[in-house]
PDB file of C-alpha atoms in Angstrom:
ATOM      1  CA  MET A1176     -59.054-122.021  37.572  1.00  0.00           C
ATOM      2  CA  LYS A1177     -60.771-118.989  36.027  1.00  0.00           C
ATOM      3  CA  ARG A1178     -61.858-116.246  38.390  1.00  0.00           C
ATOM      4  CA  VAL A1179     -65.087-114.270  38.563  1.00  0.00           C
ATOM      5  CA  LEU A1180     -65.610-111.158  40.662  1.00  0.00           C
ATOM      6  CA  VAL A1181     -69.254-110.549  41.601  1.00  0.00           C
ATOM      7  CA  VAL A1182     -70.277-107.105  42.859  1.00  0.00           C
ATOM      8  CA  ASP A1183     -73.832-106.783  44.188  1.00  0.00           C
ATOM      9  CA  ASP A1184     -75.269-105.230  47.342  1.00  0.00           C
ATOM     10  CA  ASN A1185     -77.818-108.043  47.748  1.00  0.00           C
ATOM     11  CA  GLU A1186     -76.397-110.883  49.853  1.00  0.00           C
ATOM     12  CA  ASP A1187     -78.912-113.416  48.506  1.00  0.00           C
ATOM     13  CA  ILE A1188     -77.937-112.642  44.910  1.00  0.00           C
ATOM     14  CA  LEU A1189     -74.245-112.924  45.820  1.00  0.00           C
ATOM     15  CA  ASN A1190     -74.880-116.333  47.403  1.00  0.00           C
ATOM     16  CA  VAL A1191     -76.860-117.681  44.438  1.00  0.00           C
ATOM     17  CA  ILE A1192     -74.340-116.462  41.852  1.00  0.00           C
ATOM     18  CA  SER A1193     -71.453-117.776  43.928  1.00  0.00           C
ATOM     19  CA  ILE A1194     -73.026-121.234  44.203  1.00  0.00           C
ATOM     20  CA  VAL A1195     -73.866-121.389  40.485  1.00  0.00           C
ATOM     21  CA  LEU A1196     -70.413-120.298  39.348  1.00  0.00           C
ATOM     22  CA  ASP A1197     -68.653-122.492  41.894  1.00  0.00           C
ATOM     23  CA  MET A1198     -70.567-125.478  40.476  1.00  0.00           C
ATOM     24  CA  GLU A1199     -69.355-124.388  37.018  1.00  0.00           C
ATOM     25  CA  GLY A1200     -65.763-124.653  38.216  1.00  0.00           C
ATOM     26  CA  PHE A1201     -64.951-120.973  38.714  1.00  0.00           C
ATOM     27  CA  GLU A1202     -63.177-119.364  41.635  1.00  0.00           C
ATOM     28  CA  VAL A1203     -65.588-116.690  42.847  1.00  0.00           C
ATOM     29  CA  LYS A1204     -64.988-113.584  44.946  1.00  0.00           C
ATOM     30  CA  CYS A1205     -67.985-111.559  46.096  1.00  0.00           C
ATOM     31  CA  CYS A1206     -68.125-107.881  47.049  1.00  0.00           C
ATOM     32  CA  ASP A1207     -71.171-106.093  48.415  1.00  0.00           C
ATOM     33  CA  SER A1208     -69.930-102.637  47.392  1.00  0.00           C
ATOM     34  CA  GLY A1209     -68.285-100.903  44.460  1.00  0.00           C
ATOM     35  CA  ARG A1210     -65.926 -99.014  46.757  1.00  0.00           C
ATOM     36  CA  GLY A1211     -62.348-100.243  46.648  1.00  0.00           C
ATOM     37  CA  ILE A1212     -63.020-102.411  43.627  1.00  0.00           C
ATOM     38  CA  ALA A1213     -59.696-101.466  41.999  1.00  0.00           C
ATOM     39  CA  ASP A1214     -57.811-102.943  44.967  1.00  0.00           C
ATOM     40  CA  THR A1215     -59.958-106.077  44.857  1.00  0.00           C
ATOM     41  CA  ILE A1216     -59.271-106.465  41.128  1.00  0.00           C
ATOM     42  CA  SER A1217     -55.521-106.051  41.699  1.00  0.00           C
ATOM     43  CA  ALA A1218     -55.495-108.669  44.456  1.00  0.00           C
ATOM     44  CA  PHE A1219     -57.928-111.189  42.886  1.00  0.00           C
ATOM     45  CA  ALA A1220     -57.167-110.725  39.149  1.00  0.00           C
ATOM     46  CA  PRO A1221     -60.617-111.737  37.842  1.00  0.00           C
ATOM     47  CA  ASP A1222     -61.176-113.020  34.319  1.00  0.00           C
ATOM     48  CA  VAL A1223     -64.747-111.647  34.294  1.00  0.00           C
ATOM     49  CA  ILE A1224     -66.629-109.161  36.474  1.00  0.00           C
ATOM     50  CA  LEU A1225     -70.361-109.417  37.193  1.00  0.00           C
ATOM     51  CA  LEU A1226     -71.481-105.960  38.288  1.00  0.00           C
ATOM     52  CA  ASP A1227     -74.889-104.873  39.560  1.00  0.00           C
ATOM     53  CA  ILE A1228     -76.123-101.550  38.193  1.00  0.00           C
ATOM     54  CA  MET A1229     -77.954-100.492  41.362  1.00  0.00           C
ATOM     55  CA  LEU A1230     -75.332-100.766  44.092  1.00  0.00           C
ATOM     56  CA  GLY A1231     -76.280 -99.246  47.422  1.00  0.00           C
ATOM     57  CA  ASP A1232     -73.320 -96.888  47.514  1.00  0.00           C
ATOM     58  CA  LEU A1233     -72.574 -96.292  43.829  1.00  0.00           C
ATOM     59  CA  ASP A1234     -74.081 -96.499  40.358  1.00  0.00           C
ATOM     60  CA  GLY A1235     -72.649 -99.631  38.740  1.00  0.00           C
ATOM     61  CA  ARG A1236     -72.525 -97.866  35.370  1.00  0.00           C
ATOM     62  CA  ASP A1237     -70.101 -95.326  36.843  1.00  0.00           C
ATOM     63  CA  VAL A1238     -68.020 -98.148  38.305  1.00  0.00           C
ATOM     64  CA  CYS A1239     -68.000 -99.875  34.911  1.00  0.00           C
ATOM     65  CA  ARG A1240     -66.933 -96.654  33.159  1.00  0.00           C
ATOM     66  CA  ALA A1241     -64.049 -96.258  35.604  1.00  0.00           C
ATOM     67  CA  LEU A1242     -62.982 -99.889  35.161  1.00  0.00           C
ATOM     68  CA  LYS A1243     -63.105 -99.699  31.374  1.00  0.00           C
ATOM     69  CA  SER A1244     -61.101 -96.464  31.308  1.00  0.00           C
ATOM     70  CA  ASP A1245     -58.323 -97.869  33.538  1.00  0.00           C
ATOM     71  CA  PRO A1246     -55.540 -99.669  31.623  1.00  0.00           C
ATOM     72  CA  LYS A1247     -55.203-102.147  34.517  1.00  0.00           C
ATOM     73  CA  SER A1248     -58.821-103.328  34.278  1.00  0.00           C
ATOM     74  CA  GLY A1249     -60.115-102.156  30.888  1.00  0.00           C
ATOM     75  CA  HIS A1250     -59.469-105.538  29.259  1.00  0.00           C
ATOM     76  CA  ILE A1251     -61.600-107.476  31.777  1.00  0.00           C
ATOM     77  CA  PRO A1252     -65.072-108.322  30.453  1.00  0.00           C
ATOM     78  CA  VAL A1253     -67.826-106.736  32.550  1.00  0.00           C
ATOM     79  CA  ILE A1254     -71.313-108.221  32.603  1.00  0.00           C
ATOM     80  CA  MET A1255     -73.849-105.836  34.138  1.00  0.00           C
ATOM     81  CA  ILE A1256     -76.797-107.285  36.058  1.00  0.00           C
ATOM     82  CA  SER A1257     -79.968-105.479  37.084  1.00  0.00           C
ATOM     83  CA  ALA A1258     -83.676-105.807  37.691  1.00  0.00           C
ATOM     84  CA  SER A1259     -84.138-102.333  36.185  1.00  0.00           C
ATOM     85  CA  HIS A1260     -83.882-103.168  32.509  1.00  0.00           C
ATOM     86  CA  ASN A1261     -84.400 -99.558  31.401  1.00  0.00           C
ATOM     87  CA  LEU A1262     -81.168 -98.525  33.159  1.00  0.00           C
ATOM     88  CA  PHE A1263     -79.147-100.389  30.547  1.00  0.00           C
ATOM     89  CA  ASP A1264     -80.232 -99.186  27.148  1.00  0.00           C
ATOM     90  CA  ARG A1265     -78.592 -99.889  23.803  1.00  0.00           C
ATOM     91  CA  ASP A1266     -76.493 -96.706  23.779  1.00  0.00           C
ATOM     92  CA  ASP A1267     -74.995 -97.430  27.201  1.00  0.00           C
ATOM     93  CA  LYS A1268     -74.210-100.967  26.136  1.00  0.00           C
ATOM     94  CA  LEU A1269     -71.870 -99.772  23.423  1.00  0.00           C
ATOM     95  CA  ASP A1270     -69.573 -97.798  25.708  1.00  0.00           C
ATOM     96  CA  LEU A1271     -69.995 -99.626  28.992  1.00  0.00           C
ATOM     97  CA  ALA A1272     -70.311-103.298  29.688  1.00  0.00           C
ATOM     98  CA  ASP A1273     -69.569-106.269  27.499  1.00  0.00           C
ATOM     99  CA  ASP A1274     -72.920-107.886  28.250  1.00  0.00           C
ATOM    100  CA  PHE A1275     -76.097-107.617  30.338  1.00  0.00           C
ATOM    101  CA  ILE A1276     -78.106-110.076  32.433  1.00  0.00           C
ATOM    102  CA  ALA A1277     -81.592-109.144  33.638  1.00  0.00           C
ATOM    103  CA  LYS A1278     -82.778-110.084  37.119  1.00  0.00           C
ATOM    104  CA  PRO A1279     -84.326-112.439  37.820  1.00  0.00           C
ATOM    105  CA  PHE A1280     -81.793-114.366  35.785  1.00  0.00           C
ATOM    106  CA  ASP A1281     -81.753-117.869  34.403  1.00  0.00           C
ATOM    107  CA  ILE A1282     -78.805-119.730  35.963  1.00  0.00           C
ATOM    108  CA  ASP A1283     -77.985-121.488  32.690  1.00  0.00           C
ATOM    109  CA  ASP A1284     -77.900-118.129  30.889  1.00  0.00           C
ATOM    110  CA  LEU A1285     -75.677-116.679  33.620  1.00  0.00           C
ATOM    111  CA  ALA A1286     -73.200-119.567  33.380  1.00  0.00           C
ATOM    112  CA  SER A1287     -73.265-119.476  29.573  1.00  0.00           C
ATOM    113  CA  LYS A1288     -72.478-115.759  29.420  1.00  0.00           C
ATOM    114  CA  VAL A1289     -69.627-116.058  31.907  1.00  0.00           C
ATOM    115  CA  HIS A1290     -68.137-118.980  29.943  1.00  0.00           C
ATOM    116  CA  ARG A1291     -68.523-117.059  26.674  1.00  0.00           C
ATOM    117  CA  HIS A1292     -66.705-113.979  27.954  1.00  0.00           C
ATOM    118  CA  ILE A1293     -63.921-115.998  29.552  1.00  0.00           C
ATOM    119  CA  LYS A1294     -63.321-117.751  26.235  1.00  0.00           C
ATOM    120  CA  ARG A1295     -63.228-114.357  24.470  1.00  0.00           C
ATOM    121  CA  GLU A1296     -60.799-113.002  27.058  1.00  0.00           C
ATOM    122  CA  GLY A1297     -58.562-116.024  26.614  1.00  0.00           C
ATOM    123  CA  LYS A1298     -58.411-115.501  22.830  1.00  0.00           C
ATOM    124  CA  SER A1299     -57.421-111.856  23.143  1.00  0.00           C
ATOM    125  CA  ALA A1300     -54.670-112.486  25.668  1.00  0.00           C
TER     126      ALA A1300
END
């Protein structure tokens, strides 16, 4: 079973994403903070990470930069999610995340993007 790590400080968003991805056949782990994410990644070994830009304790873009620069997690596709569309411009997209989902999101689009990035990850492994 493919694994998805969801990091968002909004419990309702975590619940909705978890339900959607569970129905799609993924094993889902939710975190409400970006702190300690490296340990969570080591323990859970996600195939894809959904990461909110506006975390309560950290900027998700900084978390993404750290993940992408770490050899242990740099290969894992990161899909950023945010209601603040202007926080994820084209220049950031090139050196940060693998994809972006705007809130409010379409559940079919969410599932499609996760499937797409898991397939890509599987081909590169």
